Short mmCIF file of C-alpha atoms in Angstrom, two decimals:
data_model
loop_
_atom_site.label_atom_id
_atom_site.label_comp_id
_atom_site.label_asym_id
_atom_site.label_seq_id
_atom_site.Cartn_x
_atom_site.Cartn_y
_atom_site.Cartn_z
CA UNK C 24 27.51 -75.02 -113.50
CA UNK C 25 30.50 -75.23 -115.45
CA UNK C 26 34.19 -75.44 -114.65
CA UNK C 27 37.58 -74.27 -116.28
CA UNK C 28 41.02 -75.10 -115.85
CA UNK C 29 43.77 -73.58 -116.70
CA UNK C 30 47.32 -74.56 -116.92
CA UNK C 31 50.11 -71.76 -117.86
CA UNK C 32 53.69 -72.64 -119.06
CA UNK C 33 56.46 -70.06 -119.86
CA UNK C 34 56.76 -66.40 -119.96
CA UNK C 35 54.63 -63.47 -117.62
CA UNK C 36 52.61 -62.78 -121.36
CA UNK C 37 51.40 -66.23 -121.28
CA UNK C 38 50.12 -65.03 -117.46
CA UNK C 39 48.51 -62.46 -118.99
CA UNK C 40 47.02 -63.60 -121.77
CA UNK C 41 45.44 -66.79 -119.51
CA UNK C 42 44.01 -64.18 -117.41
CA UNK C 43 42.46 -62.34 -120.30
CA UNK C 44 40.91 -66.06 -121.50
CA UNK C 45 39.42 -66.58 -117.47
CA UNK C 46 38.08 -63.43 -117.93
CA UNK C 47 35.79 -64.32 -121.19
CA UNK C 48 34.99 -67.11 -119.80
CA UNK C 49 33.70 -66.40 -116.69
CA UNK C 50 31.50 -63.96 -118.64
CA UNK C 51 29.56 -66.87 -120.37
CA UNK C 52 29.16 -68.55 -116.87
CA UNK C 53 32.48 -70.51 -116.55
CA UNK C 54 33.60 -70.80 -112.41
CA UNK C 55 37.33 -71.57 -111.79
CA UNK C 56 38.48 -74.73 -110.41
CA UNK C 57 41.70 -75.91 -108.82
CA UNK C 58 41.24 -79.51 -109.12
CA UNK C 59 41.83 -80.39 -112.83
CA UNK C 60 39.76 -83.76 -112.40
CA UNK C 61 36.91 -81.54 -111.54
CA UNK C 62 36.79 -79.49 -114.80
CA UNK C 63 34.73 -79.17 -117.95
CA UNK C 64 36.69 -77.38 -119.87
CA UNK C 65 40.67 -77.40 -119.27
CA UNK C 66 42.94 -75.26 -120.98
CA UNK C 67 46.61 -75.31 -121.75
CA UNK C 68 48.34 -71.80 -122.46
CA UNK C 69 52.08 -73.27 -124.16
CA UNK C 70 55.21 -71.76 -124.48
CA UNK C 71 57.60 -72.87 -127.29
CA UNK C 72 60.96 -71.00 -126.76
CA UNK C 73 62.65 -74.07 -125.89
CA UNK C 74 61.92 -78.04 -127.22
CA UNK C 75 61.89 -78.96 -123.12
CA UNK C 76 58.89 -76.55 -123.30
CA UNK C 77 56.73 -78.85 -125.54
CA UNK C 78 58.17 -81.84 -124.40
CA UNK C 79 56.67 -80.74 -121.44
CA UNK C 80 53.13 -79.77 -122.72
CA UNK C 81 53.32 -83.12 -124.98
CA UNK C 82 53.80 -84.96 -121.69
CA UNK C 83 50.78 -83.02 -120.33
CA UNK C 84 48.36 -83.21 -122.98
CA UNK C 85 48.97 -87.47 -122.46
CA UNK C 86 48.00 -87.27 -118.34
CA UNK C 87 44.80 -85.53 -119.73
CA UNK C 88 43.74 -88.44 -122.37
CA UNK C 89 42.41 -90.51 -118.98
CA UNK C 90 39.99 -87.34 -118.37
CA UNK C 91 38.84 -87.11 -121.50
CA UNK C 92 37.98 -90.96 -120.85
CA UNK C 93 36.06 -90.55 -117.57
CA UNK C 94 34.31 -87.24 -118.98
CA UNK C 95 33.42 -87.44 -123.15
CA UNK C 96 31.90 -83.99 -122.57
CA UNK C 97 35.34 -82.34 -121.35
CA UNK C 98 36.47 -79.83 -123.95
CA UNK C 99 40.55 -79.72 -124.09
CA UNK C 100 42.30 -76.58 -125.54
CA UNK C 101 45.66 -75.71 -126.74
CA UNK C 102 46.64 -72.09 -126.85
CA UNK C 103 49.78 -70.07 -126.88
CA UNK C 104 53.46 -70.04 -128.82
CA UNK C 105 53.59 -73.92 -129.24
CA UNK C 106 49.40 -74.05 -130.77
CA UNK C 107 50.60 -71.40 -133.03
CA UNK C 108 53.78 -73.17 -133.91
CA UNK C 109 52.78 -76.66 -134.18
CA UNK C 110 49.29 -75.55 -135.41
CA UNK C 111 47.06 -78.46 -137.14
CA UNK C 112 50.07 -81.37 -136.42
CA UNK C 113 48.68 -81.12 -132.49
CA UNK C 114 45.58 -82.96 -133.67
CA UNK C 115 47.79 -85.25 -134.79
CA UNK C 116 49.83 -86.31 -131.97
CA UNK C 117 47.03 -85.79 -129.59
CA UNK C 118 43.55 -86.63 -131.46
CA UNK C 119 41.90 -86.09 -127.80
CA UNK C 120 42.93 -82.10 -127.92
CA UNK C 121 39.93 -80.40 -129.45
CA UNK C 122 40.92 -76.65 -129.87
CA UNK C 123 44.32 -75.59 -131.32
CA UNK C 124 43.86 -71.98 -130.92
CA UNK C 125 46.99 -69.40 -131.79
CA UNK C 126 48.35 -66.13 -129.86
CA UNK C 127 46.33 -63.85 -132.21
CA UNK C 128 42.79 -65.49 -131.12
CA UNK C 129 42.23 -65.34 -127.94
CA UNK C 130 39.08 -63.17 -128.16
CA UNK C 131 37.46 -66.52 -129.95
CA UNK C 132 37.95 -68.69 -127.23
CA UNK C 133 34.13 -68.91 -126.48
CA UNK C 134 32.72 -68.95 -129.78
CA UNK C 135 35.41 -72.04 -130.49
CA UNK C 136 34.18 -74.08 -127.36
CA UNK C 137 30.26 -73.10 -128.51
CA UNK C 138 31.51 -74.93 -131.34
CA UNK C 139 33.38 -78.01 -130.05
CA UNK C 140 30.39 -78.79 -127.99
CA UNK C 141 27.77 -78.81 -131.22
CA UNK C 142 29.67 -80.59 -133.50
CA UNK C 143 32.31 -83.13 -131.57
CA UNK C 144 34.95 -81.35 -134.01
CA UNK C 145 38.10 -79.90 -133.70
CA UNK C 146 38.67 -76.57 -133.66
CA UNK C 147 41.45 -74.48 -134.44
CA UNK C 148 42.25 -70.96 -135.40
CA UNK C 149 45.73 -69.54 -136.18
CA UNK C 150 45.42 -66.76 -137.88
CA UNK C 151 47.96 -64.05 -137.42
CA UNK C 152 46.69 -60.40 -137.65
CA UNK C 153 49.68 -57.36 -136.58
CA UNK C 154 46.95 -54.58 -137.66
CA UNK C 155 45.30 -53.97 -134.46
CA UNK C 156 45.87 -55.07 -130.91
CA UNK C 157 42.54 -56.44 -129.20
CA UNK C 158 41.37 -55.02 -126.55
CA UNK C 159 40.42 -57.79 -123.58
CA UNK C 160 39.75 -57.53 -119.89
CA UNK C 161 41.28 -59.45 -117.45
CA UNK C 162 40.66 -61.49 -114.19
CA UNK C 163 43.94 -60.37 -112.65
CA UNK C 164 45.26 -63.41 -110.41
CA UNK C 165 47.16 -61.56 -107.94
CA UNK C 166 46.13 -59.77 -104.71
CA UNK C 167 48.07 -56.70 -105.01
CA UNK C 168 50.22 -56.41 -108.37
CA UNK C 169 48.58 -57.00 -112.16
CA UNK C 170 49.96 -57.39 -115.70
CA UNK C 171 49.38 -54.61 -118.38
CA UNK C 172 50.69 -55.65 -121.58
CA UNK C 173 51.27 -52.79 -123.54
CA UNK C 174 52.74 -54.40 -126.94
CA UNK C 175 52.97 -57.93 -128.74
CA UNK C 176 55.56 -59.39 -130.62
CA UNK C 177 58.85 -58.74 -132.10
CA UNK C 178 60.75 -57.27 -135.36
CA UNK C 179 64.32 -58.04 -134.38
CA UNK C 180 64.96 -62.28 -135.39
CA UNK C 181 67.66 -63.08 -133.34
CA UNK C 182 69.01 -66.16 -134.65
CA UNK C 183 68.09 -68.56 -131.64
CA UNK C 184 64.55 -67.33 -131.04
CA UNK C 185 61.39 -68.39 -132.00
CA UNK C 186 59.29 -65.80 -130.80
CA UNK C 187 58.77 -63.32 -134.17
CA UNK C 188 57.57 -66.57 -136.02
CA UNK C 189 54.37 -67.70 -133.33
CA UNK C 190 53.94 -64.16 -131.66
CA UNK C 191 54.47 -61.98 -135.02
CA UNK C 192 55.74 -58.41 -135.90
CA UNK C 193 55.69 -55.47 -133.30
CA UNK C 194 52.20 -54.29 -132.53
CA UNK C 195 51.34 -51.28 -129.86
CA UNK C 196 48.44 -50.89 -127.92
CA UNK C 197 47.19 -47.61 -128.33
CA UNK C 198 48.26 -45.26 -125.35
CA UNK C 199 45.06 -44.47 -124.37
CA UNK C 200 43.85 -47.35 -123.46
CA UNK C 201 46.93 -48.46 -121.10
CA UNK C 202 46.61 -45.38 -119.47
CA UNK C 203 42.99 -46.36 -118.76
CA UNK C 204 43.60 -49.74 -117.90
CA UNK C 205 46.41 -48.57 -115.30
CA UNK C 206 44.01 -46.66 -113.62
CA UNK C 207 41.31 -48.64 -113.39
CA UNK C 208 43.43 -51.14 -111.69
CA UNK C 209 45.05 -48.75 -109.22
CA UNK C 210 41.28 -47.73 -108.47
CA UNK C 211 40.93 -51.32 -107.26
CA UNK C 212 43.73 -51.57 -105.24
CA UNK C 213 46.33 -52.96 -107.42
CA UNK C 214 49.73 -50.90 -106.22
CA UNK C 215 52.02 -52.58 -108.45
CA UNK C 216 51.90 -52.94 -111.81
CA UNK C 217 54.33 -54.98 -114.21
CA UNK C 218 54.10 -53.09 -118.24
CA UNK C 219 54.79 -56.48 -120.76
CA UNK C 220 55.75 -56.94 -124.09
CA UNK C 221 58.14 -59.29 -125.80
CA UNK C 222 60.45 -56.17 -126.28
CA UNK C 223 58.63 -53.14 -124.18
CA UNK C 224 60.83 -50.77 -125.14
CA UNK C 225 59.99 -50.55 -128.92
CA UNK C 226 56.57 -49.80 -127.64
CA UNK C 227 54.86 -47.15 -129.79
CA UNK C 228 57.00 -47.36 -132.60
CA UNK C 229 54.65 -48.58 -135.16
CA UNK C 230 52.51 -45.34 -134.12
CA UNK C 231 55.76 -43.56 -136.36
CA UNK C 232 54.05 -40.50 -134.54
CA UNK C 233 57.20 -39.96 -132.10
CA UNK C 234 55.29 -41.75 -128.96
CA UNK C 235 57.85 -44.47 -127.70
CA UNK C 236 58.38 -46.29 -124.59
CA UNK C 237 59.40 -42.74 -122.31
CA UNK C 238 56.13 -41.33 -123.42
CA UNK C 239 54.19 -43.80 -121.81
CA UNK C 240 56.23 -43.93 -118.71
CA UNK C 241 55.40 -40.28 -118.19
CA UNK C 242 52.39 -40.99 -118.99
CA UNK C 243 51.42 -43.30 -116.41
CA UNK C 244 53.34 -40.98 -113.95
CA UNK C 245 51.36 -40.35 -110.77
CA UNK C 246 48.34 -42.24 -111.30
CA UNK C 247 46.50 -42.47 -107.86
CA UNK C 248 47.30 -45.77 -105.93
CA UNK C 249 49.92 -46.92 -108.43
CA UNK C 250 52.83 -47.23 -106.29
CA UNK C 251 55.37 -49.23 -108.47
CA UNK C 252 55.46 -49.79 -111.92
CA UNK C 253 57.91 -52.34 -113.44
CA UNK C 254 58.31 -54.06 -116.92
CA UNK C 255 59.79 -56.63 -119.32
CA UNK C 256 61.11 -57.25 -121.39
CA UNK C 257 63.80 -54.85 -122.96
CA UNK C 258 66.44 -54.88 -125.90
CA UNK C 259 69.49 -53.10 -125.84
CA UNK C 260 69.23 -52.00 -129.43
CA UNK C 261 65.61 -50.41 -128.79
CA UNK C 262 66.68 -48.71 -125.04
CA UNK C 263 67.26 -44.97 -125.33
CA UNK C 264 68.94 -42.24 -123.23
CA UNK C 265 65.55 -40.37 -123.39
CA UNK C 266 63.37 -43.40 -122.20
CA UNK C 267 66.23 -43.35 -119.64
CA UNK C 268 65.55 -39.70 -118.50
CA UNK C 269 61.83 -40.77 -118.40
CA UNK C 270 62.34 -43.43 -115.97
CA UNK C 271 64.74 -41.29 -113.99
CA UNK C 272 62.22 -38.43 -113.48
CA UNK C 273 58.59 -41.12 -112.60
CA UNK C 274 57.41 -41.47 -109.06
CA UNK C 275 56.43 -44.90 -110.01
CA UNK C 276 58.79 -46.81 -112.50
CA UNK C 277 60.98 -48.93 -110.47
CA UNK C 278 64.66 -48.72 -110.91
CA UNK C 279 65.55 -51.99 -112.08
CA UNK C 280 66.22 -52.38 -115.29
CA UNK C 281 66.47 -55.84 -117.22
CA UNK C 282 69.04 -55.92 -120.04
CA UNK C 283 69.70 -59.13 -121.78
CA UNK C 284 73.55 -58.62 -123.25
CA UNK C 285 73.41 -62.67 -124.28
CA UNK C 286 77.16 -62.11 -125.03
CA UNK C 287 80.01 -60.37 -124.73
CA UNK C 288 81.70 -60.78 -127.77
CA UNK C 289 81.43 -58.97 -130.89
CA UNK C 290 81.27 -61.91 -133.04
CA UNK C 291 78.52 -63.94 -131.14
CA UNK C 292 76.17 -60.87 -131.12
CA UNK C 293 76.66 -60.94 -135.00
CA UNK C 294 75.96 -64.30 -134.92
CA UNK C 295 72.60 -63.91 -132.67
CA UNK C 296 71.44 -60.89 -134.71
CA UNK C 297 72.16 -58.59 -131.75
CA UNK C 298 72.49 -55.61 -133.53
CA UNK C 299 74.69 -53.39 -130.70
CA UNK C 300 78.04 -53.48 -129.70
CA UNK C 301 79.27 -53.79 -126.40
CA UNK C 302 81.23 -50.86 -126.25
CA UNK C 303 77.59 -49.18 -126.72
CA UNK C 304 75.62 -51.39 -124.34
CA UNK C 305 78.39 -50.48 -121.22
CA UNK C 306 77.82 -46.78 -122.19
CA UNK C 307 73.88 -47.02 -122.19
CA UNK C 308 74.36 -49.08 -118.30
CA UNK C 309 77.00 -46.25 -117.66
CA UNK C 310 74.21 -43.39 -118.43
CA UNK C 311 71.60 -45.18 -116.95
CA UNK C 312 73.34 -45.62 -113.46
CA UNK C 313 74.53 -42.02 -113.68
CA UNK C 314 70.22 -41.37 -113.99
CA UNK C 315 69.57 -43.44 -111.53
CA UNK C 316 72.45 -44.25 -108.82
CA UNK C 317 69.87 -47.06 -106.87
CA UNK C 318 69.58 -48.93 -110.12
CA UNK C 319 69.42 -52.57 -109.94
CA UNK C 320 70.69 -54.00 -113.39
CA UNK C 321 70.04 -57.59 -114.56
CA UNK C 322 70.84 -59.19 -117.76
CA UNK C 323 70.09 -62.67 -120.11
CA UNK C 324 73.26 -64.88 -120.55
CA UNK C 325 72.93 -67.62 -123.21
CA UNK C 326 76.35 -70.18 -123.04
CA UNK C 327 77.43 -72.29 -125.54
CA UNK C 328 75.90 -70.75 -128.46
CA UNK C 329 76.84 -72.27 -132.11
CA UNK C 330 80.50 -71.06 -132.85
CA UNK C 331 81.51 -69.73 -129.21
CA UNK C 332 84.82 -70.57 -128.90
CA UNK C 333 87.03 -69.91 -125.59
CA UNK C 334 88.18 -66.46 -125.85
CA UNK C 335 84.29 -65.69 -126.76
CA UNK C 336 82.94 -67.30 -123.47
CA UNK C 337 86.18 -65.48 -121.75
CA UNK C 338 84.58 -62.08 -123.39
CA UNK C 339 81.37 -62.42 -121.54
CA UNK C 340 82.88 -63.04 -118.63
CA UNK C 341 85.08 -59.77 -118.73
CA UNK C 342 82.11 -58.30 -119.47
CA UNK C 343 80.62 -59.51 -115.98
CA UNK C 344 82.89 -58.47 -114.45
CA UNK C 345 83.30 -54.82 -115.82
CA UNK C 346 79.25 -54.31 -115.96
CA UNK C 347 78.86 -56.08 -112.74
CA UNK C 348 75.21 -56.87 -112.71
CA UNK C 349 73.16 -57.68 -109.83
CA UNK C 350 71.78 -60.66 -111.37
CA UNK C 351 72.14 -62.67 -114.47
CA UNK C 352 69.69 -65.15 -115.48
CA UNK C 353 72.11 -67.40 -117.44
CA UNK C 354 71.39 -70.28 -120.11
CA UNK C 355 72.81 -73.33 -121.92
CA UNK C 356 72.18 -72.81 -125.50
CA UNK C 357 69.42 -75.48 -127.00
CA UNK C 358 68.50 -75.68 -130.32
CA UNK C 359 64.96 -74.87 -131.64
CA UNK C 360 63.56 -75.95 -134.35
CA UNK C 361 62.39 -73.12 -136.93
CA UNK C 362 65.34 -70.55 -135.74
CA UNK C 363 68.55 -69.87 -137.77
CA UNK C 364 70.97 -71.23 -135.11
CA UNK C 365 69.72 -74.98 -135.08
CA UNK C 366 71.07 -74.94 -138.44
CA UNK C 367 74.35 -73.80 -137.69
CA UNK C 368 77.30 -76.20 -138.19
CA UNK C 369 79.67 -75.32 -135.28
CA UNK C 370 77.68 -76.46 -132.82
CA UNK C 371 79.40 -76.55 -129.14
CA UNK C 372 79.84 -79.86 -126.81
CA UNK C 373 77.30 -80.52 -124.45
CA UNK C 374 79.86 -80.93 -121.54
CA UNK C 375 82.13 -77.61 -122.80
CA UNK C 376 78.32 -75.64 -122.10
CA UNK C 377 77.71 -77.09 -118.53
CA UNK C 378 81.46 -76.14 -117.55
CA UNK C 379 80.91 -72.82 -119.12
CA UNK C 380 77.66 -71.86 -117.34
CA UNK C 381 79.04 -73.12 -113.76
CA UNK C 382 82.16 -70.79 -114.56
CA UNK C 383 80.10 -68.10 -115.66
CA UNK C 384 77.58 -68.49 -112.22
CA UNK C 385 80.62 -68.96 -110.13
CA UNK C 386 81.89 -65.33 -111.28
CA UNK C 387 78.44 -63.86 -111.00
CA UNK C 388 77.66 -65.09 -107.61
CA UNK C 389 80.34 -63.57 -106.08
CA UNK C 390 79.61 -60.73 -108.09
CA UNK C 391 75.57 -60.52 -106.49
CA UNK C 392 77.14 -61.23 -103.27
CA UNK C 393 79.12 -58.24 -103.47
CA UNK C 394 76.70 -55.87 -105.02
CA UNK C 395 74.24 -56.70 -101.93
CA UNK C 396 76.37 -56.43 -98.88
CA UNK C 397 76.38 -52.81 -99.07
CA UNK C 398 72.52 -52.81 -98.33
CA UNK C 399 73.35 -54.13 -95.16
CA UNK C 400 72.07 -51.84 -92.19
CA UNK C 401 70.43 -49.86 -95.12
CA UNK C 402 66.22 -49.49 -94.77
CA UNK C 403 64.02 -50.10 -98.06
CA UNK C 404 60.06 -49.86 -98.64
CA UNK C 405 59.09 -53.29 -99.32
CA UNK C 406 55.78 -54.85 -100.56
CA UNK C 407 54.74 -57.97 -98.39
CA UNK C 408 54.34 -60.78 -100.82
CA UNK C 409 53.41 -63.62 -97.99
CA UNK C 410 54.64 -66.66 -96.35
CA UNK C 411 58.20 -68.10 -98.02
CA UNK C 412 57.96 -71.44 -99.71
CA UNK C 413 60.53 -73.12 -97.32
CA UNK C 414 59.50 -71.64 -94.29
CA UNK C 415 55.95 -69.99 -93.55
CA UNK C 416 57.07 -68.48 -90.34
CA UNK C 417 59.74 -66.28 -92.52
CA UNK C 418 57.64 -63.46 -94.46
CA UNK C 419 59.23 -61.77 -97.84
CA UNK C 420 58.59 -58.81 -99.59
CA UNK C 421 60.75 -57.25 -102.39
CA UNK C 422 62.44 -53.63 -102.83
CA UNK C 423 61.98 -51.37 -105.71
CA UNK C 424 64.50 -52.98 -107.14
CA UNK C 425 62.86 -56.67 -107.15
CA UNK C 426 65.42 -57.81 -104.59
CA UNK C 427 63.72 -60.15 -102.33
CA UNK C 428 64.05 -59.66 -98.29
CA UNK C 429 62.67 -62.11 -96.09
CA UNK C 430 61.94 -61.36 -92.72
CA UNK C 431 59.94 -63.21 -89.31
CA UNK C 432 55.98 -63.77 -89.36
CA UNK C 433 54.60 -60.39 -88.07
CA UNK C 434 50.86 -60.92 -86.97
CA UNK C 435 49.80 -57.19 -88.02
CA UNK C 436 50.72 -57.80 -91.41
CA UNK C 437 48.54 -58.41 -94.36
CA UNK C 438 49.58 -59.28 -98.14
CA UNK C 439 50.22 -56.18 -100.12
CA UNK C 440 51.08 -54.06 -97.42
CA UNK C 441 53.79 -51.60 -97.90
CA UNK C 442 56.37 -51.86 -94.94
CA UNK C 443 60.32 -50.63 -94.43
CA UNK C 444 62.38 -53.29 -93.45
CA UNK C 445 65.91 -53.17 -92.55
CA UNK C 446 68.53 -55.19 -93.61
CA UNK C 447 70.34 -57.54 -91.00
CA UNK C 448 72.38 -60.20 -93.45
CA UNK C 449 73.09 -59.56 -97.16
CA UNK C 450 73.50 -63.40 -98.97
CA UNK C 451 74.02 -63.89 -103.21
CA UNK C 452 70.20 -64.74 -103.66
CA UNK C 453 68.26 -63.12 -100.94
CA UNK C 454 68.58 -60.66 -97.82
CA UNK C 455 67.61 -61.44 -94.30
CA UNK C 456 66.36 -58.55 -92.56
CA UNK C 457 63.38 -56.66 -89.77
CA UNK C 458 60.31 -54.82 -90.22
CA UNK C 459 60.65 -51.38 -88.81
CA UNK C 460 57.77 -49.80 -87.23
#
């Protein structure tokens, strides 16, 4: 018997994609292992959107050098953004990785161990090919919600990301075969599912046949068991008032939507190759809460980018506060090596960023504190998730719109059970409430 290992870093793709590589191999007789020290084969799925991420992996790849000591016969593998980035310079740093394998590839992960194990070589394969998205099964990881992807890379080059250059141009899955997959999971008992893609909403696109992002939603409309649907990633510039209308007339789709703005001035998005203005953003959020009144609206926040000057960062603050989101995942810009903005003169001060992103999560706070006291005394259909971290006698499960309610250890709950729960005590990050029955 045989025994894999692997170890994800970064985004809810690189989930998926390590669940459709656990699925091949367990078809050729691989069995999953916790315990790394136990393993035969150990893979690591990278990320590469920020240097910290591959510092990281780097740091990683060295623990594992003292396995490949104690067992000659373990096979290590590199996969994801940073394999396809860094490519054939891995084997350099790390002579004890043997496979380098890149995001396009996955569905050679076999044959490429086969091969490590005749000849003692490395291995690697980074090929990229945007002409047809392959078709893999997964071993989905969680008890009760799965990931679909439903498109891979990304046409638009902002200026600070490195995504286009290791995941490559826009590809869709075909419809069909979504639709399919959907159901076979709800079949299985999966109730929610989460719809991925590096920018979801230019899904279907490249089809040029009019099918888009609101065609699948409808499309996946009512499929038995499905109870939620959700997805990420979006871009402002691809988001339409008809996808909009889509979303607003599903049974399933959740109403959160996730937005990144990045900024709220005009001459930052130029900079970042965000090709929208604000003034048409606030009217697509307007429209969309008119749709959907419950809507739960998050955004991306990057601080400190090259050039941002005061009355920039003051911009995206008034934008905050006009928008008012319910959450904001916010950033410190960090250069990466292969984008645009690393080359960019006007860098900003390290300490001018951290003042900036307190400021800007000081305003927001208060902001998300605001925007969930009125659910107070309010009921909503939750999905148990489990046991919290910090406490296993307090339970959580989140709303429709991803907001996360914890509540006290009920004995007749199970994991995955769908359950209203009232809420007792609104707070900025989660709300306190009881299980109605």
């Amino acid at each position: 018997m045989k025994y894999y290992h692997i170890i994800t870093y970064g985004c809810q793709m690189n989930v998926a994609d390590s669940e459709r590589m656990a699925h091949q191999l367990e078809e050729v007789g691989y069995v999953e292992t916790a315990d790394v020290d136990q393993a035969d084969l150990i893979i690591i799925n990278t990320c590469a959107v920020r240097e910290n991420a591959e510092i990281t992996t780097y740091g990683k790849i060295g623990e594992l050098k003292k396995n490949k000591m104690k067992n000659p016969n373990l096979i290590l593998a590199i996969t994801g953004c940073m394999a396809q980035k860094n490519q054939a310079d891995m084997f350099k740093k790390a002579p004890h990785i043997d496979i380098v394998l890149g995001t396009h590839n996955l569905k050679h992960i076999n044959e490429m161990i086969e091969e490590v194990a005749h000849t003692k070589k490395h291995q690697i394969n980074v090929d990229m090919d945007n002409t047809v998205f392959h078709e893999l099964e997964a071993k989905p990881s969680g008890t009760f919600s799965a990931w679909v992807p439903i498109n891979n890379g990304c046409n638009k080059f902002c200026t600070y990301c490195i995504v286009p250059h290791v995941r490559g141009r826009e590809i869709s899955r075909p419809l069909e075969a979504i639709v399919a997959d959907v159901t076979k999971l709800g079949a299985q008992g999966y109730k929610e599912i989460t719809l991925l893609g590096q920018n979801v909403n230019s899904y279907g696109l490249d089809f040029k046949d009019g099918t888009d992002f609101g065609t699948l939603v409808t499309a996946l409309d009512h499929i038995p068991g499905v109870e939620r649907i959700r997805y990420m990633t979006s871009h402002p510039q691809d988001m339409t008032k008809a996808m909009i209308d889509a979303m607003a007339a599903s049974s399933n789709i959740c109403h959160m939507m996730h937005l990144p703005l990045q900024s709220g001035s005009p001459e930052i998005l130029r900079r970042m190759n965000r090709k929208y203005s604000l003034d048409w953003y606030k009217e697509l959020v307007a429209y969309a809460r008119d749709k959907m009144p419950d809507l739960v609206m998050t955004t991306d926040i990057i601080v400190g980018f090259p050039g941002e000057n005061e009355e920039d960062f003051q911009m995206t603050l008034e934008a905050l506060k006009e928008i008012r989101y319910d959450m904001v995942y916010s950033f410190i810009y960090s250069k990466r090596s292969g984008t645009p903005a690393a080359e960019f003169g006007d860098q900003v001060d390290e300490e001018v960023k951290r003042v900036r992103l307190q400021t800007l999560m000081d305003v927001q706070n208060e902001i998300s504190y605001e925007r969930n006291q009125p659910m107070e005394g309010q009921t909503f259909d939750i999905i148990v998730e489990g046991p919290s971290k910090r406490n296993e006698h307090m339970w959580f499960g989140r709303t429709d719109g991803n907001k996360m309610i914890l509540f006290p250890e009920d004995p007749d709950l199970r994991v995955g059970d769908t359950v209203k729960a009232k809420v007792d005590k609104a707070q900025t990050w989660v709300l306190y409430g009881t299980i109605q029955k």
